[in-house]
Amino acid sequence: MTAYTALALQVRTRSINGAADPRAEIRAAIERIGAQVGGSKAWLGPGLRLVVLPEYVLTGFPMRESFAEWREQAALDPDGPEYRALAGIAVAHDVFLCVNAYERDEHFPELYFQASVILSPAGKTVLRYRRLHSMFTPTPYDVWGDYVEIYGMDGVLPVARTEIGNLAVLASEEILMPELARALALRGAEVFCHPTSEASSPALTPKAIARRARAVENLAYVVSANTGGLSGIAIPGDSTNGGSELIDHEGRALAQAGAGESLVAAAELDLTVLRRARRRPGMANLPSRVKTALWAEEYARHDGEPPGGLAGGARDRAWFRTRQAETIERLYG
């Protein structure tokens, strides 16, 4: 299949912070998503094959909760009932479903990760990506040696080769990290799924600018699903509301949603056009012009954020700020 409809499904997130029964709230969120995916398929037609959901759409994000508390309240088991229910949605509506959630890992029992999972129309997990850049959430880089030994680099930087193209994920603010997108593109990624929950504005925001840059730099599509509002916490709910969009490999917006829950951010992705652009010599073929050896050598000279910071176990929130301050001092002090 070289042309199909992709949807950045803009749905409201209900935070579970302080909920009496967080697991019941998660189940209710999955039921709402199932209904909206079904409605979207009926509205957009059988050509709909890829649905991307917003960031942490089942739970919202941790605030004052400790690692242990949030892991208990919000984190899913990779083979747990929540993922089985989400896989059922993908099967029922014949779509690839990209969901972002917090999840546990038996190898790191004190921690949790923010994961993006792509489920196939057969109900299989075809991609599991754990976010590598996060201000306050543990990442694979924080337990780097053990993580790579267990999962390998293919588990750190996964690309799913499917009948609707080569899919990869950039989670939320990771759209601002050009190295990650480039690494995934070099591994073959053609479509970047971008679950996000971000400040929306009529003007171009940093993330909106970055979506266009990542698409042009890598000759790739970006399917970016933002939250359709956030409830249950003190942050004004419409601060993260609207702006879901699909960007093509020339940086053009194919579709954009306004505020509220919406299926408006849907458009056709044409892989034949994309692949033809990737194989055409010229100035615009930026991936073919990257000096990988040059940048590998230069990056190795700089002392940025060190790996393995959580190898000894969980830390409190203040540790993340301290680590960043120390990195800033090394880079600029």
CSV table of C-alpha atoms in Angstrom, one decimal, residues 11-17 25-26 29 32-33 53-63 70 74 76 83 98-103 112-117 131 134 137 171-173 194-199 207 225-231 233 235 239-240:
chain,number,residue,atom,x,y,z
A,11,VAL,CA,-8.9,13.7,22.0
A,12,ARG,CA,-9.3,15.2,25.4
A,13,THR,CA,-7.1,13.9,28.2
A,14,ARG,CA,-8.5,13.4,31.7
A,15,SER,CA,-5.7,13.4,34.3
A,16,ILE,CA,-5.7,10.6,36.9
A,17,ASN,CA,-3.7,12.6,39.4
A,25,GLU,CA,-10.0,6.0,34.7
A,26,ILE,CA,-7.6,4.4,32.3
A,29,ALA,CA,-10.1,6.5,28.5
A,32,ARG,CA,-13.6,6.6,24.8
A,33,ILE,CA,-10.7,6.2,22.4
A,53,LEU,CA,-3.1,9.5,19.6
A,54,PRO,CA,-1.8,12.3,21.8
A,55,GLU,CA,0.9,12.1,24.4
A,56,TYR,CA,-0.1,10.3,27.7
A,57,VAL,CA,-3.7,10.3,26.6
A,58,LEU,CA,-4.7,7.7,29.1
A,59,THR,CA,-3.4,9.4,32.3
A,60,GLY,CA,-2.1,12.8,32.0
A,61,PHE,CA,1.4,13.4,33.5
A,62,PRO,CA,2.9,13.0,37.0
A,63,MET,CA,3.1,16.1,39.1
A,70,TRP,CA,3.2,7.0,39.5
A,74,ALA,CA,-0.4,5.1,35.8
A,76,LEU,CA,1.0,-0.2,32.2
A,83,TYR,CA,-2.5,-2.9,25.8
A,98,CYS,CA,0.0,4.6,17.9
A,99,VAL,CA,-0.5,5.2,21.6
A,100,ASN,CA,1.7,6.9,24.2
A,101,ALA,CA,1.6,5.7,27.8
A,102,TYR,CA,3.7,5.2,30.9
A,103,GLU,CA,4.8,1.6,31.3
A,112,TYR,CA,8.9,3.5,34.6
A,113,PHE,CA,9.3,4.7,31.1
A,114,GLN,CA,7.2,6.8,28.7
A,115,ALA,CA,6.6,4.5,25.8
A,116,SER,CA,5.1,4.9,22.4
A,117,VAL,CA,3.7,1.7,21.0
A,131,ARG,CA,11.3,8.2,25.1
A,134,SER,CA,12.5,13.8,29.1
A,137,THR,CA,10.7,10.9,33.5
A,171,ALA,CA,7.5,11.8,21.5
A,172,SER,CA,6.5,15.3,22.4
A,173,GLU,CA,9.5,17.6,22.8
A,194,HIS,CA,4.4,12.5,16.9
A,195,PRO,CA,2.2,12.1,20.0
A,196,THR,CA,2.3,15.4,21.9
A,197,SER,CA,0.6,17.4,24.5
A,198,GLU,CA,1.8,20.9,23.9
A,199,ALA,CA,0.8,24.6,24.2
A,207,LYS,CA,7.4,22.5,18.1
A,225,ALA,CA,-1.5,14.4,17.4
A,226,ASN,CA,-2.0,17.1,20.1
A,227,THR,CA,-4.4,16.9,23.1
A,228,GLY,CA,-7.9,18.2,22.6
A,229,GLY,CA,-7.9,19.8,26.1
A,230,LEU,CA,-6.7,18.6,29.5
A,231,SER,CA,-8.9,18.2,32.6
A,233,ILE,CA,-5.5,19.4,37.2
A,235,ILE,CA,-3.4,24.0,34.6
A,239,SER,CA,-3.6,25.5,27.2
A,240,THR,CA,-3.0,22.2,25.4
